[in-house]
Amino acid sequence: DGGITQSPKYLFRKEGQNVTLSCEQNLNHDAMYWYRQDPGQGLRLIYYSQIVNDFQKGDIAEGYSVSREKKESFPLTVTSAQKNPTAFYLCASSTILAGDTDTQYFGPGTRLTVL
Amino acid sequence: DQQVKQNSPSLSVQEGRISILNCDYTNSMFDYFLWYKKYPAEGPTFLISISSIKDKNEDGRFTVFLNKSAKHLSLHIVPSQPGDSAVYFCAATVGSTLGRLYFGRGTQLTVWP
């Protein structure tokens, strides 16, 4: 059945290491997004991509990088430059229809803990 | 700068009664609004939405009201059930931005028996 997969559910890394979070969708959606959630905070947009091989910075892109080589995949790399990487990371996708606004569907999230 | 604000971090309601969750926004360009529900350690799930051309949208126990002049929307849940206990996020977007959502900080709803 269709959906968004994020793996792993929990991830632990040592400080100073880069880590890549996986996001895959089989909904045939054009757009994909990465959000970060911290306690007491809303969902803050890190990066988004509306089409393959193109992506834009969100509100908190510093210390993160992404790629969009395939429509189904939008991996997020948390680099050592990210000052406070411990958080819950959410991937989402949506269709983009001309003249319409579509709902974003979210994956189950990855809890990253940097030790 | 928070463009979507949920000023109540928590709300506690007895089962069977009405839950009213509020949301304010500052950007007058927003023309589509959504509510998401989120359980701990899970991704948010879409609940209900409303376009700026309407002032009310209803789906079962859930109704969203939009007051454009006040830049305010609210989610009503009637009757509230214990399974409704979750964090509710309000989100807004401008249609021309093709899906870029702006989220509030969320309201934790607790429905007690």
Short mmCIF file of C-alpha atoms in Angstrom, two decimals:
data_model
loop_
_atom_site.label_atom_id
_atom_site.label_comp_id
_atom_site.label_asym_id
_atom_site.label_seq_id
_atom_site.Cartn_x
_atom_site.Cartn_y
_atom_site.Cartn_z
CA ASP A 1 0.00 0.00 0.00
CA GLY A 2 1.08 3.59 -0.63
CA GLY A 3 2.81 5.76 1.91
CA ILE A 4 5.93 7.46 3.14
CA THR A 5 8.73 5.50 4.75
CA GLN A 6 11.35 6.96 7.01
CA SER A 7 14.19 4.91 8.36
CA PRO A 8 15.42 4.27 10.89
CA LYS A 9 12.87 5.11 13.58
CA TYR A 10 15.63 5.90 16.09
CA LEU A 11 19.17 6.98 15.27
CA PHE A 12 22.12 7.66 17.51
CA ARG A 13 25.29 9.38 16.40
CA LYS A 14 28.38 10.80 17.99
CA GLU A 15 28.95 14.51 17.91
CA GLY A 16 30.86 15.62 14.82
CA GLN A 17 29.59 12.84 12.57
CA ASN A 18 27.42 13.41 9.54
CA VAL A 19 24.27 11.31 9.36
CA THR A 20 21.77 10.73 6.55
CA LEU A 21 18.06 10.21 7.17
CA SER A 22 16.12 8.28 4.58
CA CYS A 23 12.73 9.24 3.15
CA GLU A 24 10.95 7.25 0.45
CA GLN A 25 7.43 7.68 -0.94
CA ASN A 26 5.42 5.58 -3.37
CA LEU A 27 2.52 8.02 -3.67
CA ASN A 28 3.82 9.45 -6.95
CA HIS A 29 3.96 12.87 -5.32
CA ASP A 30 5.98 15.61 -6.94
CA ALA A 31 6.88 17.59 -3.83
CA MET A 32 8.76 16.43 -0.76
CA TYR A 33 9.62 18.22 2.47
CA TRP A 34 11.76 17.87 5.56
CA TYR A 35 10.66 19.29 8.90
CA ARG A 36 12.17 19.32 12.33
CA GLN A 37 10.15 19.19 15.54
CA ASP A 38 11.51 20.19 18.92
CA PRO A 39 9.58 20.10 22.23
CA GLY A 40 7.17 23.03 22.45
CA GLN A 41 7.91 24.03 18.88
CA GLY A 42 5.87 23.65 15.75
CA LEU A 43 7.14 21.98 12.63
CA ARG A 44 9.95 23.99 11.15
CA LEU A 45 10.78 23.56 7.47
CA ILE A 46 14.35 22.56 6.65
CA TYR A 47 14.29 21.92 2.90
CA TYR A 48 11.72 21.20 0.24
CA SER A 49 11.72 19.99 -3.31
CA GLN A 50 8.98 20.46 -5.89
CA ILE A 51 10.65 18.52 -8.67
CA VAL A 52 13.50 16.10 -9.24
CA ASN A 53 16.98 17.67 -9.18
CA ASP A 54 15.68 20.88 -7.63
CA PHE A 55 15.23 21.92 -4.00
CA GLN A 56 14.92 25.06 -1.91
CA LYS A 57 16.00 26.05 1.57
CA GLY A 58 13.35 26.35 4.23
CA ASP A 59 13.53 28.38 7.41
CA ILE A 60 16.30 26.43 9.16
CA ALA A 61 18.51 24.97 6.41
CA GLU A 62 21.87 25.75 8.01
CA GLY A 63 23.80 22.59 8.82
CA TYR A 64 21.64 20.39 6.60
CA SER A 65 21.87 19.18 3.01
CA VAL A 66 19.52 17.28 0.71
CA SER A 67 19.41 15.68 -2.72
CA ARG A 68 16.54 14.78 -5.03
CA GLU A 69 17.88 12.42 -7.67
CA LYS A 70 14.68 10.36 -7.84
CA LYS A 71 11.05 11.35 -7.50
CA GLU A 72 10.52 8.77 -4.74
CA SER A 73 13.49 9.69 -2.57
CA PHE A 74 14.54 12.80 -0.62
CA PRO A 75 17.36 11.99 1.83
CA LEU A 76 18.42 14.53 4.44
CA THR A 77 22.00 14.78 5.70
CA VAL A 78 22.57 16.31 9.09
CA THR A 79 26.12 17.62 9.01
CA SER A 80 28.51 18.33 11.84
CA ALA A 81 27.84 22.04 11.22
CA GLN A 82 24.34 21.70 12.67
CA LYS A 83 24.67 23.15 16.18
CA ASN A 84 21.82 21.28 17.84
CA PRO A 85 20.91 18.23 15.74
CA THR A 86 19.04 16.20 18.36
CA ALA A 87 15.38 16.36 17.30
CA PHE A 88 12.47 14.54 15.71
CA TYR A 89 12.68 14.72 11.91
CA LEU A 90 9.62 14.43 9.71
CA CYS A 91 9.43 13.92 5.98
CA ALA A 92 6.32 14.80 4.00
CA SER A 93 5.12 14.74 0.42
CA SER A 94 2.32 16.23 -1.62
CA THR A 95 1.08 16.54 -5.17
CA ILE A 96 1.33 19.87 -6.90
CA LEU A 97 -1.73 20.61 -8.98
CA ALA A 98 -1.99 23.81 -10.97
CA GLY A 99 -4.34 26.23 -9.25
CA ASP A 100 -4.83 23.93 -6.28
CA THR A 101 -3.42 23.42 -2.83
CA ASP A 102 -2.93 19.88 -1.76
CA THR A 103 -2.50 18.23 1.58
CA GLN A 104 0.89 17.13 2.80
CA TYR A 105 1.21 13.55 3.99
CA PHE A 106 3.79 12.75 6.63
CA GLY A 107 6.04 9.82 7.33
CA PRO A 108 6.38 8.29 10.82
CA GLY A 109 9.49 10.34 11.66
CA THR A 110 13.04 9.65 12.78
CA ARG A 111 14.25 10.50 16.25
CA LEU A 112 17.90 11.55 16.00
CA THR A 113 19.97 11.71 19.16
CA VAL A 114 23.50 13.05 19.02
CA LEU A 115 25.63 11.94 21.93
CA ASP B 1 8.76 35.31 13.18
CA GLN B 2 5.76 33.08 13.77
CA GLN B 3 3.16 33.65 11.07
CA VAL B 4 0.79 31.05 12.52
CA LYS B 5 0.19 31.15 16.24
CA GLN B 6 -1.46 28.73 18.62
CA ASN B 7 -1.42 30.57 21.91
CA SER B 8 -2.75 27.76 24.06
CA PRO B 9 -0.14 25.04 24.53
CA SER B 10 -2.65 22.75 26.20
CA LEU B 11 -6.37 22.14 26.61
CA SER B 12 -8.15 19.70 28.89
CA VAL B 13 -11.76 18.68 28.21
CA GLN B 14 -14.12 16.09 29.63
CA GLU B 15 -15.30 13.29 27.35
CA GLY B 16 -18.52 14.17 25.56
CA ARG B 17 -18.02 17.92 25.75
CA ILE B 18 -16.84 20.30 23.05
CA SER B 19 -13.14 20.96 22.42
CA ILE B 20 -12.27 24.30 20.82
CA LEU B 21 -8.75 24.81 19.55
CA ASN B 22 -7.75 28.25 18.34
CA CYS B 23 -5.28 29.53 15.80
CA ASP B 24 -4.31 33.03 14.66
CA TYR B 25 -2.30 34.09 11.65
CA THR B 26 -0.59 37.27 10.60
CA ASN B 27 -0.06 36.87 6.86
CA SER B 28 -3.13 38.16 4.98
CA MET B 29 -1.93 36.28 1.87
CA PHE B 30 -2.76 32.92 3.43
CA ASP B 31 -5.72 31.43 1.59
CA TYR B 32 -5.81 27.81 2.70
CA PHE B 33 -5.73 26.41 6.21
CA LEU B 34 -5.29 22.91 7.57
CA TRP B 35 -5.44 21.10 10.88
CA TYR B 36 -3.22 18.14 11.64
CA LYS B 37 -3.35 15.72 14.54
CA LYS B 38 -0.20 14.17 15.96
CA TYR B 39 0.40 11.35 18.42
CA PRO B 40 3.78 11.03 20.19
CA ALA B 41 6.60 9.58 18.07
CA GLU B 42 4.39 9.52 14.96
CA GLY B 43 3.99 11.76 11.95
CA PRO B 44 1.08 14.23 11.83
CA THR B 45 -2.07 13.11 10.05
CA PHE B 46 -4.32 15.44 8.12
CA LEU B 47 -7.61 16.18 9.83
CA ILE B 48 -9.56 18.90 8.05
CA SER B 49 -8.96 21.97 5.90
CA ILE B 50 -10.71 25.14 4.80
CA SER B 51 -10.30 27.52 1.91
CA SER B 52 -10.48 31.27 2.42
CA ILE B 53 -13.59 31.41 0.25
CA LYS B 54 -15.48 29.59 2.99
CA ASP B 55 -16.09 30.38 6.62
CA LYS B 56 -16.96 26.88 7.78
CA ASN B 57 -16.12 23.32 6.89
CA GLU B 58 -17.51 20.28 8.63
CA ASP B 59 -16.43 16.64 8.64
CA GLY B 60 -18.18 14.41 11.13
CA ARG B 61 -17.29 15.50 14.65
CA PHE B 62 -14.81 18.08 13.39
CA THR B 63 -15.69 21.59 12.24
CA VAL B 64 -13.30 24.35 11.30
CA PHE B 65 -14.38 27.99 11.35
CA LEU B 66 -12.52 30.78 9.60
CA ASN B 67 -12.82 34.48 10.44
CA LYS B 68 -10.76 36.27 7.81
CA SER B 69 -11.27 39.75 9.19
CA ALA B 70 -9.88 38.64 12.54
CA LYS B 71 -7.27 36.35 10.95
CA HIS B 72 -8.50 33.61 13.22
CA LEU B 73 -9.58 30.03 12.82
CA SER B 74 -10.82 27.46 15.25
CA LEU B 75 -11.32 23.71 15.31
CA HIS B 76 -14.36 22.36 17.12
CA ILE B 77 -14.56 18.71 18.15
CA VAL B 78 -17.99 17.55 19.26
CA PRO B 79 -18.34 15.29 21.14
CA SER B 80 -14.78 14.92 22.37
CA GLN B 81 -13.49 11.39 22.89
CA PRO B 82 -10.43 10.07 24.78
CA GLY B 83 -8.93 8.99 21.45
CA ASP B 84 -8.86 12.62 20.40
CA SER B 85 -6.08 13.25 22.92
CA ALA B 86 -3.14 14.38 20.79
CA VAL B 87 -1.27 17.47 19.68
CA TYR B 88 -3.17 19.51 17.11
CA PHE B 89 -1.26 21.69 14.67
CA CYS B 90 -2.75 24.51 12.69
CA ALA B 91 -1.12 25.20 9.30
CA ALA B 92 -1.57 27.80 6.59
CA THR B 93 -0.40 28.31 3.05
CA VAL B 94 -0.60 30.63 0.08
CA GLY B 95 -1.87 28.77 -2.95
CA SER B 96 0.75 30.21 -5.23
CA THR B 97 3.59 28.80 -3.13
CA LEU B 98 2.63 25.27 -4.17
CA GLY B 99 2.43 23.51 -0.88
CA ARG B 100 4.73 25.46 1.43
CA LEU B 101 2.99 25.13 4.81
CA TYR B 102 3.51 27.32 7.85
CA PHE B 103 2.77 25.58 11.14
CA GLY B 104 1.78 26.78 14.57
CA ARG B 105 3.45 25.35 17.67
CA GLY B 106 0.58 23.01 18.43
CA THR B 107 -1.97 22.52 21.21
CA GLN B 108 -1.94 19.41 23.37
CA LEU B 109 -5.54 18.26 23.80
CA THR B 110 -6.34 15.91 26.66
CA VAL B 111 -9.81 14.38 26.82
CA TRP B 112 -10.51 12.76 30.17
CA PRO B 113 -13.30 10.27 30.93
#
